[in-house]
mmCIF file of C-alpha atoms in Angstrom:
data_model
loop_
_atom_site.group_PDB
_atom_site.id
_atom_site.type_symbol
_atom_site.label_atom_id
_atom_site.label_comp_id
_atom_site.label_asym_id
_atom_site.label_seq_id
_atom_site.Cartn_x
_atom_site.Cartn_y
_atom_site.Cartn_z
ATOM 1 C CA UNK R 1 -20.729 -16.840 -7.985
ATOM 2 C CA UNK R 2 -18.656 -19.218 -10.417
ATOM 3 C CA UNK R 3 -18.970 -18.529 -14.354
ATOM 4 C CA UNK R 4 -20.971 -21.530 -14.330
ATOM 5 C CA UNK R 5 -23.770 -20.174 -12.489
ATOM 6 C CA UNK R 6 -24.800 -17.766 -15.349
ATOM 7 C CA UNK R 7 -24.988 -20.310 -18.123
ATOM 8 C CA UNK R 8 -28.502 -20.195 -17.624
ATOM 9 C CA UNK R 9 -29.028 -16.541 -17.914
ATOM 10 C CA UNK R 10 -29.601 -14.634 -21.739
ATOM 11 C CA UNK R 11 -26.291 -14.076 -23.546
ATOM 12 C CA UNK R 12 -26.557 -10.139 -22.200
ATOM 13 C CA UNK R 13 -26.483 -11.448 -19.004
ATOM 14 C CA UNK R 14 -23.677 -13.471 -18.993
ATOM 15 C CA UNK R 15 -21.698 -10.924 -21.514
ATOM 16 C CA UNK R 16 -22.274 -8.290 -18.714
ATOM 17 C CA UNK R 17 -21.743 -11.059 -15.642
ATOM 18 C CA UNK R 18 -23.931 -12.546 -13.374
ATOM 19 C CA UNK R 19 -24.780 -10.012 -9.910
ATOM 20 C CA UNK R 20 -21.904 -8.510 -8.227
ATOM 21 C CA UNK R 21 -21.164 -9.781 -4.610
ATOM 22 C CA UNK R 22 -21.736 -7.191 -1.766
ATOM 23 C CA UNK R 23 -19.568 -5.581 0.609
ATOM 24 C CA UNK R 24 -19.763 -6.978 4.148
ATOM 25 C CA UNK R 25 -20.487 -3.586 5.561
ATOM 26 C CA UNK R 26 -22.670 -0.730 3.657
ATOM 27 C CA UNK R 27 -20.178 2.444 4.068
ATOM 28 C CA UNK R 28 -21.617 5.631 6.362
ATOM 29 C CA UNK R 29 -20.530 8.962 5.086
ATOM 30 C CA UNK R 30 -18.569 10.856 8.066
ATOM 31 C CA UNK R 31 -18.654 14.407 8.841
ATOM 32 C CA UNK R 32 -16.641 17.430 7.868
ATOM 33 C CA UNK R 33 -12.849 16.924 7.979
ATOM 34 C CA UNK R 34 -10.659 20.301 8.791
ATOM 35 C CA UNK R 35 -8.075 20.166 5.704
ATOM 36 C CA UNK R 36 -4.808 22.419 5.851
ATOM 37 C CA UNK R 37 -3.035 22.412 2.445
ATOM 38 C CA UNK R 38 0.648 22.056 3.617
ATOM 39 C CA UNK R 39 1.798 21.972 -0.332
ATOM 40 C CA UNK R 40 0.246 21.583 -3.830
ATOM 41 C CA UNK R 41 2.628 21.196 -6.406
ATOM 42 C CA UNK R 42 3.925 18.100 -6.640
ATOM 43 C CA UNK R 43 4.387 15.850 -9.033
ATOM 44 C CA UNK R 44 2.180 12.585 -8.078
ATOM 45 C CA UNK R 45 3.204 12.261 -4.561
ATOM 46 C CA UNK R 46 3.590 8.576 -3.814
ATOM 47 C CA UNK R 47 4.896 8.210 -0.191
ATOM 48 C CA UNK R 48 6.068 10.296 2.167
ATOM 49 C CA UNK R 49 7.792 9.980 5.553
ATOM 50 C CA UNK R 50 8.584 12.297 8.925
ATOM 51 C CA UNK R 51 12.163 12.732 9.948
ATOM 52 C CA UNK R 52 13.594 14.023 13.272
ATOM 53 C CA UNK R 53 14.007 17.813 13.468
ATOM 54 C CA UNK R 54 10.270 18.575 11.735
ATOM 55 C CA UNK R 55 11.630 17.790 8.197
ATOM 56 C CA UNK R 56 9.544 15.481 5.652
ATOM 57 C CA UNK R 57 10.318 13.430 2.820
ATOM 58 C CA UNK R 58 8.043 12.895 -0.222
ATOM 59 C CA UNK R 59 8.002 10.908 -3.604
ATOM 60 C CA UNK R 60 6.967 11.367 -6.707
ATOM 61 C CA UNK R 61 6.568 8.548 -9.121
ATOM 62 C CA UNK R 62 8.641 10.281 -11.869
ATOM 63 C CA UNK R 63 11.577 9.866 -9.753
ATOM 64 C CA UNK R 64 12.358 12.609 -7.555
ATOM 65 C CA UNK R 65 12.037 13.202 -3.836
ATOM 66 C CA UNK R 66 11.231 16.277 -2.124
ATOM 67 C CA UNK R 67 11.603 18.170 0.968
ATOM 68 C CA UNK R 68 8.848 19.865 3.302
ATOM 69 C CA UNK R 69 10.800 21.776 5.621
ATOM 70 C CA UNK R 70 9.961 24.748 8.168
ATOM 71 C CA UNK R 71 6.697 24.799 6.018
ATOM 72 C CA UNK R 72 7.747 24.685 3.070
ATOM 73 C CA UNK R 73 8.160 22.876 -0.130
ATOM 74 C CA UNK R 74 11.944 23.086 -1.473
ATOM 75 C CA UNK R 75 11.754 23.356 -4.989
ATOM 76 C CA UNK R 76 15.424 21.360 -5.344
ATOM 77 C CA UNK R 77 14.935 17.544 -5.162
ATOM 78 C CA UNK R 78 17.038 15.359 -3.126
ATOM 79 C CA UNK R 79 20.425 14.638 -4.923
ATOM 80 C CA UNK R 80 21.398 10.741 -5.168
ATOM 81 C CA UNK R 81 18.269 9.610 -5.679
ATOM 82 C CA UNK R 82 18.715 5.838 -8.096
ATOM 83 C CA UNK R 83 17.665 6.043 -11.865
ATOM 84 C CA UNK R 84 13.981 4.935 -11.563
ATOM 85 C CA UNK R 85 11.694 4.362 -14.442
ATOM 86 C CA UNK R 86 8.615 6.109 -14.390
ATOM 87 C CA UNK R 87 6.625 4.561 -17.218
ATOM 88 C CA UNK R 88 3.013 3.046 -16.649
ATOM 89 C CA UNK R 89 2.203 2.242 -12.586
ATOM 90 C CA UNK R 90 5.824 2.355 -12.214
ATOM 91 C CA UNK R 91 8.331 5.133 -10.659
ATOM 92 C CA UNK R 92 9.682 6.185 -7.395
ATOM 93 C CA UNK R 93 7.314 4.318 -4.696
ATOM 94 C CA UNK R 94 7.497 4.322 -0.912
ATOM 95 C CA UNK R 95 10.223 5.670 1.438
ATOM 96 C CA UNK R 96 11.309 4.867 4.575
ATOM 97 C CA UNK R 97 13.717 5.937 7.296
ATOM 98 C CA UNK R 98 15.803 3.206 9.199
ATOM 99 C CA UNK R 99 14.403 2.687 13.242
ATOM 100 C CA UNK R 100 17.336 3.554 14.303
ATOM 101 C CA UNK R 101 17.725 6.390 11.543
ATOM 102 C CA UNK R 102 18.750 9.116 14.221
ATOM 103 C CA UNK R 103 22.162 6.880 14.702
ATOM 104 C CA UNK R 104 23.180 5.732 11.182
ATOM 105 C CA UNK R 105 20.639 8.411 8.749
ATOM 106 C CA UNK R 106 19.642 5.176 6.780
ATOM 107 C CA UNK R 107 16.921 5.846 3.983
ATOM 108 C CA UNK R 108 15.069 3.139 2.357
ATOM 109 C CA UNK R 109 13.852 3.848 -0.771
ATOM 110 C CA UNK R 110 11.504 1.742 -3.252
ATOM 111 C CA UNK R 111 11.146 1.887 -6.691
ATOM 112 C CA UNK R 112 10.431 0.238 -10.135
ATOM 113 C CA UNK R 113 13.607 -0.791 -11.578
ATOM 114 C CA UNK R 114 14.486 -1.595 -15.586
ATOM 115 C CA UNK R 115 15.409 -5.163 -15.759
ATOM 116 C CA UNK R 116 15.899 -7.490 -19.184
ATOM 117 C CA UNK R 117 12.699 -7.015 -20.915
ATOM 118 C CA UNK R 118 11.130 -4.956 -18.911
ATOM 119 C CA UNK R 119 10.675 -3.507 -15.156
ATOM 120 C CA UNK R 120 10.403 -5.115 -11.441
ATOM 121 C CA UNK R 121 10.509 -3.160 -7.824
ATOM 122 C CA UNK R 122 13.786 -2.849 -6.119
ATOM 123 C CA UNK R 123 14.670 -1.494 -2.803
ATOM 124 C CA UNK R 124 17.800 -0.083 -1.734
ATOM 125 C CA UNK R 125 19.092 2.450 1.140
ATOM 126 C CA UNK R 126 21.808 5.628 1.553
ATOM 127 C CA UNK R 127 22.789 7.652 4.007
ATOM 128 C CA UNK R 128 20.544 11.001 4.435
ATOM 129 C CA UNK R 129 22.551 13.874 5.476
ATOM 130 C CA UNK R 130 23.017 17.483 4.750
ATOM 131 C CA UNK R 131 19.872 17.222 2.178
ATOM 132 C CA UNK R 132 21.416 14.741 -0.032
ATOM 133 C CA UNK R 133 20.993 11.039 -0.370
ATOM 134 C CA UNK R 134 24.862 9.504 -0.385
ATOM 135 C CA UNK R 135 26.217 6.232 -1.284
ATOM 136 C CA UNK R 136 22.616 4.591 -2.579
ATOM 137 C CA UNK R 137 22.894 0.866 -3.163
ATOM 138 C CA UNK R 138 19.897 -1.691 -3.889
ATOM 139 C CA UNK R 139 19.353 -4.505 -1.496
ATOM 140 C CA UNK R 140 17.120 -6.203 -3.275
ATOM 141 C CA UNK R 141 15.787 -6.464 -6.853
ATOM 142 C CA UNK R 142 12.889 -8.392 -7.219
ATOM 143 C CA UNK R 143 12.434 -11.472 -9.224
ATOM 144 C CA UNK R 144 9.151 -9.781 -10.607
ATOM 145 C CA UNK R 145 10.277 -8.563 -14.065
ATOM 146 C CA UNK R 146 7.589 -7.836 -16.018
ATOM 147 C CA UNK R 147 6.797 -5.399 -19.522
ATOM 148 C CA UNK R 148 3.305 -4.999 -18.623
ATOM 149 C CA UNK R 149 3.613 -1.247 -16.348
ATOM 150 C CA UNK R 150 1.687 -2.368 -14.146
ATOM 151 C CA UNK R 151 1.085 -3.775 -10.067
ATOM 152 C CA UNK R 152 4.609 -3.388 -8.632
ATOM 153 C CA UNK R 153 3.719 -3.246 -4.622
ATOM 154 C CA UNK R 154 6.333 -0.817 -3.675
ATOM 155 C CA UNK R 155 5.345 -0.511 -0.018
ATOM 156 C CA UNK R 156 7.559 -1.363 2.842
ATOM 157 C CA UNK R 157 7.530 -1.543 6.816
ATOM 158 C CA UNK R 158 9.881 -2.252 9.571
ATOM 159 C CA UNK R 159 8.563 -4.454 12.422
ATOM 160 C CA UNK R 160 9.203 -4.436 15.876
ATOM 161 C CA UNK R 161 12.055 -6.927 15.385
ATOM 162 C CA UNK R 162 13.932 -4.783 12.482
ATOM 163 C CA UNK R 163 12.902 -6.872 9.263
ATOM 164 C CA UNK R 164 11.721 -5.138 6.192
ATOM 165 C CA UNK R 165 8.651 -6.074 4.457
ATOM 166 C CA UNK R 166 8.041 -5.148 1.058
ATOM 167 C CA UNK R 167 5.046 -5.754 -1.262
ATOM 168 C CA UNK R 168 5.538 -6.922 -4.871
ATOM 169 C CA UNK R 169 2.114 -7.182 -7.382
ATOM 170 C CA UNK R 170 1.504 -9.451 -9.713
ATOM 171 C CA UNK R 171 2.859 -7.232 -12.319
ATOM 172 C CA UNK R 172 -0.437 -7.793 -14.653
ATOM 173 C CA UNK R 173 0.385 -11.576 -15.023
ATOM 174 C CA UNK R 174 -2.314 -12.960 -12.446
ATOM 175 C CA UNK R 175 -0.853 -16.505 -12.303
ATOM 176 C CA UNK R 176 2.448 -15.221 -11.206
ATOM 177 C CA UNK R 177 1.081 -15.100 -7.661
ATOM 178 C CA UNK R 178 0.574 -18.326 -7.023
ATOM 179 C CA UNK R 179 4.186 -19.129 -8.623
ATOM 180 C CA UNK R 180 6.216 -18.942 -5.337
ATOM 181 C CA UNK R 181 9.239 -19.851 -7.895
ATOM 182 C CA UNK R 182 9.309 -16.063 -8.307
ATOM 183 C CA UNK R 183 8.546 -13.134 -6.361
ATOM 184 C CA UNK R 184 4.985 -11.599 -7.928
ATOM 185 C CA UNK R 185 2.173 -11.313 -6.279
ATOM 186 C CA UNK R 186 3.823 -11.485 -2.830
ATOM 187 C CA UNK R 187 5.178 -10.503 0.369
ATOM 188 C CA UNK R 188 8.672 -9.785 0.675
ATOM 189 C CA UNK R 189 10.336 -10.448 4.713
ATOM 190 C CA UNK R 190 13.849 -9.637 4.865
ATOM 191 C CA UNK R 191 16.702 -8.296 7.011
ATOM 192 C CA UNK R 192 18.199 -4.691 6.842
ATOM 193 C CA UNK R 193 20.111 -5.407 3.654
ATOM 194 C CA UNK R 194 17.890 -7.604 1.608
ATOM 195 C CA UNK R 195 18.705 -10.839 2.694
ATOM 196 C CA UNK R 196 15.880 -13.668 3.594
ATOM 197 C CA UNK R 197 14.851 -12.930 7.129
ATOM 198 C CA UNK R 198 15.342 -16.380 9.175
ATOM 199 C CA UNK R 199 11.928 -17.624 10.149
ATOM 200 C CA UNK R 200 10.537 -17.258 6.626
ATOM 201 C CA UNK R 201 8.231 -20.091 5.292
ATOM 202 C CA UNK R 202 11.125 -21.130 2.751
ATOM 203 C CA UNK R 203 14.250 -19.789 4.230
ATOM 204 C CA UNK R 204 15.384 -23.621 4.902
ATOM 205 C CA UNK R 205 13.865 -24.955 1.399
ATOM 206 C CA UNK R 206 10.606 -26.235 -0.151
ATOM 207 C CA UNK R 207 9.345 -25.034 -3.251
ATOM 208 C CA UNK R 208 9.340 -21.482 -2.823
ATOM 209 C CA UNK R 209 11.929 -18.188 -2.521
ATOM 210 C CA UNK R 210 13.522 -17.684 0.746
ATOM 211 C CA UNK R 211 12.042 -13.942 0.310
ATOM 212 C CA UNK R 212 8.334 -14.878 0.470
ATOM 213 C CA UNK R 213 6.391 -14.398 3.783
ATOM 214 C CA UNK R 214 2.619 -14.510 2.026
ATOM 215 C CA UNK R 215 1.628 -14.746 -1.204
ATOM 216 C CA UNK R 216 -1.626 -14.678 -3.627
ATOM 217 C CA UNK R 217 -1.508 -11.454 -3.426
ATOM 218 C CA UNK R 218 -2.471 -8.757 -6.424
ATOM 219 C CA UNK R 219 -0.982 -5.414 -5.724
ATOM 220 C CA UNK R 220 -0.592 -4.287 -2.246
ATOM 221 C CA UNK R 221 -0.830 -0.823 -1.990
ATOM 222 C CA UNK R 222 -0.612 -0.125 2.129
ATOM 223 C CA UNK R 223 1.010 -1.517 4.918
ATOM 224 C CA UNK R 224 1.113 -0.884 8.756
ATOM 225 C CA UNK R 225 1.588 -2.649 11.623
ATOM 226 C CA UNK R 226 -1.351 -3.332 13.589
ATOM 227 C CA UNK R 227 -1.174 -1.467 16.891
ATOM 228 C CA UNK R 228 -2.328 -4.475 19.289
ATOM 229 C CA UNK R 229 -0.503 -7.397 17.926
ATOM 230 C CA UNK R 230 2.091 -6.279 15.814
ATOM 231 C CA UNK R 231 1.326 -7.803 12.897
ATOM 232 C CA UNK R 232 1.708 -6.283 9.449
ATOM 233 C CA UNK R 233 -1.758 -5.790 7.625
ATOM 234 C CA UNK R 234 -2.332 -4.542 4.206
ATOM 235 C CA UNK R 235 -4.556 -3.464 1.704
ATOM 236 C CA UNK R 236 -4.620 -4.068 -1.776
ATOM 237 C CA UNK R 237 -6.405 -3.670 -5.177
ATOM 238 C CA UNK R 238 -8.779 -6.414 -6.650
ATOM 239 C CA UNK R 239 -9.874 -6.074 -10.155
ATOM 240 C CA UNK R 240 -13.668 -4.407 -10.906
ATOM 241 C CA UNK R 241 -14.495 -4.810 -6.864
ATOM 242 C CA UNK R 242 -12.496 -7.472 -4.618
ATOM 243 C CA UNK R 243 -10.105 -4.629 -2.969
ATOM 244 C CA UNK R 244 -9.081 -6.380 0.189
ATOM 245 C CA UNK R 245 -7.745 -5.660 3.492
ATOM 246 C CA UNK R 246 -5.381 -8.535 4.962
ATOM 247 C CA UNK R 247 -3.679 -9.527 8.020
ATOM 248 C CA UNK R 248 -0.075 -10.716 6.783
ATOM 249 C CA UNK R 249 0.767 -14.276 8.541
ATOM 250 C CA UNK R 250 3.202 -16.254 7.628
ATOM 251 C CA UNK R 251 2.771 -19.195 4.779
ATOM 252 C CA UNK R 252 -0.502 -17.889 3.841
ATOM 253 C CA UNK R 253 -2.108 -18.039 0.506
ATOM 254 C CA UNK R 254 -4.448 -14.775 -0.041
ATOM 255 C CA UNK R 255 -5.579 -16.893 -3.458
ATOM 256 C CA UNK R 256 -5.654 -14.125 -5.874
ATOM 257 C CA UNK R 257 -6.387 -15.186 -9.007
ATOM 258 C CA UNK R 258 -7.956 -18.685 -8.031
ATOM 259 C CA UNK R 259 -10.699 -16.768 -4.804
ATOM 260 C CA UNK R 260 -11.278 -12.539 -5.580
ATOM 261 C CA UNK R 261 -14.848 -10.912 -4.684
ATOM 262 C CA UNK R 262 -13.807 -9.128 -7.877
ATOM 263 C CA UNK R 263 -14.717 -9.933 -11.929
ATOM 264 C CA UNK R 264 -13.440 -9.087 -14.976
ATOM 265 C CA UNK R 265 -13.567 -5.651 -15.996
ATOM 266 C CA UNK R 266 -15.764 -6.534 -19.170
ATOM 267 C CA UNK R 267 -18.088 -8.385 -16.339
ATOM 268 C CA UNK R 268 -17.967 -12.608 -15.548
ATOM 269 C CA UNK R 269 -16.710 -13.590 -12.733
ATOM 270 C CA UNK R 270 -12.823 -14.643 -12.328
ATOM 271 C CA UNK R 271 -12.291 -17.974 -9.560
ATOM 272 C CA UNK R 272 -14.551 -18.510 -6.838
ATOM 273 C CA UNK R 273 -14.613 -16.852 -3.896
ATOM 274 C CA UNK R 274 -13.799 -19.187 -1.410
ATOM 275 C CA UNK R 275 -11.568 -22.099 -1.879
ATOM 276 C CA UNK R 276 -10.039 -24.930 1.410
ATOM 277 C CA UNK R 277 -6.786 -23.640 2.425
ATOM 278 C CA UNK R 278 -6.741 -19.880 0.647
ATOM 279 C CA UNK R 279 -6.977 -17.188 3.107
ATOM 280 C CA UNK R 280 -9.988 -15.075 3.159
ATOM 281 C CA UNK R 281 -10.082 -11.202 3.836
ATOM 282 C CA UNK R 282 -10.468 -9.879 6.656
ATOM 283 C CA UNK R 283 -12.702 -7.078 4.789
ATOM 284 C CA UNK R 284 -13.479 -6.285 1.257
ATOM 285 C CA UNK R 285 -15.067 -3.719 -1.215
ATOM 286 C CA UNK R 286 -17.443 -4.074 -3.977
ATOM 287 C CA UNK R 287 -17.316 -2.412 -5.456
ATOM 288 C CA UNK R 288 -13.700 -1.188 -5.614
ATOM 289 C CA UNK R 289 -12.298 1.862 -3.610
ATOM 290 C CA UNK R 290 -8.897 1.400 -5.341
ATOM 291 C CA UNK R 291 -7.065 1.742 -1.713
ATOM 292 C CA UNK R 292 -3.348 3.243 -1.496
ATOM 293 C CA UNK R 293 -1.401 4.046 1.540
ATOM 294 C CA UNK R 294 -2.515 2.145 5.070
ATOM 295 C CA UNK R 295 -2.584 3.320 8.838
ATOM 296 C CA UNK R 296 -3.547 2.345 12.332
ATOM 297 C CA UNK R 297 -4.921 5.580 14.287
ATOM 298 C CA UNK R 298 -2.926 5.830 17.649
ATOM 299 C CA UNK R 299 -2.415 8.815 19.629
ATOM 300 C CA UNK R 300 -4.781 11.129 21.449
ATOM 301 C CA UNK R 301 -5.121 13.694 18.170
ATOM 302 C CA UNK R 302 -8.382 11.261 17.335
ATOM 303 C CA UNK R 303 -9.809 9.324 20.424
ATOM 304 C CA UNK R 304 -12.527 8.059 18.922
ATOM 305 C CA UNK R 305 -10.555 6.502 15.831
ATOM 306 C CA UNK R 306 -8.043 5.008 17.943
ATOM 307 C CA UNK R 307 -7.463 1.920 16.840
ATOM 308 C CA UNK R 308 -9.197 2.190 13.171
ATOM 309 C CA UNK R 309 -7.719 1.157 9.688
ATOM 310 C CA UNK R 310 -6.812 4.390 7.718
ATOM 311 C CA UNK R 311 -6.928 3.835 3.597
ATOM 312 C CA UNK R 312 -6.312 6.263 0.953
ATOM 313 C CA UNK R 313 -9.043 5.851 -2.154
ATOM 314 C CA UNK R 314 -7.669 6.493 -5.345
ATOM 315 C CA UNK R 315 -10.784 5.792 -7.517
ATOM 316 C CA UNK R 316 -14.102 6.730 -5.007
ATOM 317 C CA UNK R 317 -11.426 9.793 -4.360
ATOM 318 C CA UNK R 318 -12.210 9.460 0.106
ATOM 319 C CA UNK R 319 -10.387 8.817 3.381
ATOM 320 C CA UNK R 320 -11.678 5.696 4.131
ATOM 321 C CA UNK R 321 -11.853 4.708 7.697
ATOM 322 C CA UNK R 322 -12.731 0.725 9.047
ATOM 323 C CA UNK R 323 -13.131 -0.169 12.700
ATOM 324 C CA UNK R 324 -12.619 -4.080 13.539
ATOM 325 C CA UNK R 325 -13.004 -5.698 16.694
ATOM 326 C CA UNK R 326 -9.922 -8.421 16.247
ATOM 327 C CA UNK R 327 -10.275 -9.042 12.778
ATOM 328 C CA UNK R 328 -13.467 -8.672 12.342
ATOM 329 C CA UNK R 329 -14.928 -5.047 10.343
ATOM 330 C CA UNK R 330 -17.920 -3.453 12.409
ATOM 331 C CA UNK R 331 -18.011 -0.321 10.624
ATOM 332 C CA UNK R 332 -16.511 2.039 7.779
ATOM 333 C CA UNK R 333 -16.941 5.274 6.950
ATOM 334 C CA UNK R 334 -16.028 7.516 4.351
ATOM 335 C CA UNK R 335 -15.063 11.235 4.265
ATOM 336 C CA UNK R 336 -13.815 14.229 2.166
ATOM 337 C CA UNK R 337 -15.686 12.609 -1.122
ATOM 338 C CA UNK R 338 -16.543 16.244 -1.693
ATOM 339 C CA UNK R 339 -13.391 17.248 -2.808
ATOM 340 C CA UNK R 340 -12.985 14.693 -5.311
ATOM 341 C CA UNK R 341 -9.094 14.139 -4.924
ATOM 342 C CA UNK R 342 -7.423 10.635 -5.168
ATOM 343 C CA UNK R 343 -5.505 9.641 -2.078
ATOM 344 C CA UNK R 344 -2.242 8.062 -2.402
ATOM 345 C CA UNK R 345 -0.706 7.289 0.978
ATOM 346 C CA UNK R 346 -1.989 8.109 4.388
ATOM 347 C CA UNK R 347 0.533 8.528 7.759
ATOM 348 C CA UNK R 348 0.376 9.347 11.321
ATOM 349 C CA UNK R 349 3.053 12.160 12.130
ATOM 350 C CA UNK R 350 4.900 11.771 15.324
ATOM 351 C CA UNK R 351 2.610 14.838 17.042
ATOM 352 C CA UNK R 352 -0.248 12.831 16.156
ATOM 353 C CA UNK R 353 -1.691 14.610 13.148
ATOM 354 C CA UNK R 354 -2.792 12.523 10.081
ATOM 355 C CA UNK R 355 -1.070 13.294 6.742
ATOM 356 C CA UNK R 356 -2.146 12.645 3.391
ATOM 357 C CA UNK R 357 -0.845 13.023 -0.462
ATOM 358 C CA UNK R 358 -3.215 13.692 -3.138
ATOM 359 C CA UNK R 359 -2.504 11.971 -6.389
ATOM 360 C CA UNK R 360 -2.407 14.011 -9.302
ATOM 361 C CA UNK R 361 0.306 15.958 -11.532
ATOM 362 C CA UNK R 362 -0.771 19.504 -8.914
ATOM 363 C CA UNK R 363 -0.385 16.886 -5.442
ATOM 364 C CA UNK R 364 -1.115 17.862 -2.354
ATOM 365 C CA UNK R 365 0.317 17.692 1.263
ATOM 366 C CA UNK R 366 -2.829 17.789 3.220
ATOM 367 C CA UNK R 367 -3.546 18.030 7.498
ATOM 368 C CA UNK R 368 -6.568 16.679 8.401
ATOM 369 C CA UNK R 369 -8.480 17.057 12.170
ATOM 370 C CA UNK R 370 -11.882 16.234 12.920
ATOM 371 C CA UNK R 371 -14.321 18.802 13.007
#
């Protein structure tokens, strides 16, 4: 409820905010999970993605990226790799391979990149081949520079049609993402090098960047395509509750700071949470998960997930899972909470197992299979 709303309540009240909002759906806890530990050992695994021949790539926000390989985790990081600075949120983020990677060995990589007073998220690709990154070049720095550490996005995803998405945050400055003069706080669409995909709300003027699919956004932390209409959705972190999921469209405001389910950390509430012409979630948590790392279940590994929305939880430290019918959230449900490890990014591996990355300075590459 608006600030407003608590005037009327004693000054401890309104110090410590008026009632939270609720989720839409009260969370089940799932059953046992089989976990295989792959690899421990890294270094704050960020991302990670599966290559042809069985080999997979991982990140670590200090800057380096890894090899799993045969079962194993090669203790020499990937040579070529850009200069990355790893201070605060930001570091090495997501990686991914070109679709037609097979044919040109194209690597994407994402990462927070030092800019005049500060840091922003860049993205940029090489050419993977014989272990080693060659040739690295950014296609894009963002217009999000920032010397607050913090909410730089950093995911990316190819459509069907071959443009790149990348997330930007709000880099800590919450008005920034309804600014479409810059990038914060939005969705990036572009083509294979960097360049303003055609079709983009303001690739042929108005008052915003070419870049800019959506905007209002915080700091999207996972991205996937959905499986039935091929639409990008994503999640992404509210303040103290608000965490949202969101189908991507095209021109749309997600509001952030102006609607949130979320409040200020020291409690009163921050907007409203609905507002004419700002796009609403399609599901929320209050309070906040702290999601990271996004995925559609396909496949035959998990029949009875098919379909579902995947998240990592960094803070309630789960695998959460959330089934819609359209857009519309009919259940979620939460496992591993017993081993108390935050999840980072969440993927589907092309035999249909799902893959995870623990978050911590002893990550983990983890299997999981239902029970």
């Amino acid at each position: 409820m608006p600030l407003r709303s608590c005037l009327v309540l004693p000054l401890v009240a309104l110090l410590s905010g008026c009632a939270d909002a609720t989720s839409p759906i009260t969370p089940e806890n799932g059953p046992p999970l089989t976990v295989t530990v792959l690899a421990e050992g890294l270094e704050h695994p960020w991302s990670l993605a599966f290559l042809p021949g069985g080999e997979v790539l991982i990140t670590e926000r200090g800057g380096t990226l890894r090899r799993f390989h045969d079962g194993v985790l090669v203790e020499e990081p990937v040579p070529g790799v850009p200069a990355v600075l790893a201070r605060g949120q930001g570091g090495l983020f997501d990686v991914l391979p070109h679709p037609l990677f097979e044919d040109n060995r194209r690597l994407y990589l994402s990462y927070a990149k030092a800019c005049d007073g500060g840091a922003t998220t860049a993205v940029g690709h090489g050419e993977y081949r014989d272990r080693e990154l060659h040739g690295f070049r950014d296609v894009l720095v963002a217009d999000a520079c920032s010397d607050t550490g913090q909410h730089f996005g950093g995911r990316l995803l190819f459509d069907d049609d071959g443009h790149l998405f990348l997330t930007i945050g709000d880099r800590g400055q919450r008005q920034r993402a309804q600014d479409t003069g810059d990038h914060a706080g939005s969705v990036l669409r572009l083509d294979q090098d960097g360049a303003a995909a055609s079709g983009n709300p303001f690739a042929n003027g108005g008052n915003g960047r070419a870049e800019i699919w959506s905007w209002g956004h915080r700091n999207p932390q996972g991205l996937a395509l959905h499986p039935d209409t091929r639409q990008p959705w994503l999640n992404e972190h509210g303040p103290r509750g608000g965490d949202e999921i969101n189908a991507v469209k095209p021109g749309a405001n997600y509001g952030w700071p102006e609607i949130t389910y979320g409040r200020e950390y020291y409690g009163p509430a921050i907007g409203e949470t609905h507002q004419e012409g700002l796009a609403q979630p399609l599901h929320y948590w209050v309070p906040s998960i702290a999601p990271s790392g996004f995925a559609f279940v396909g496949g035959d590994r998990y029949p009875q997930w098919r379909g579902d929305a995947l998240s990592g939880a960094l803070k309630l430290t789960h695998l959460n899972r959330v089934r819609f019918e359209g857009e519309t959230p009919k259940q979620e449900v939460r496992y591993l909470r017993q081993r108390e490890q935050r999840i980072r990014d969440v993927r589907q591996g092309p035999e249909g197992y799902l893959y995870l990355l623990t978050d911590s300075n002893d990550g983990q590459l983890l299997r999981v299979e239902p029970d």
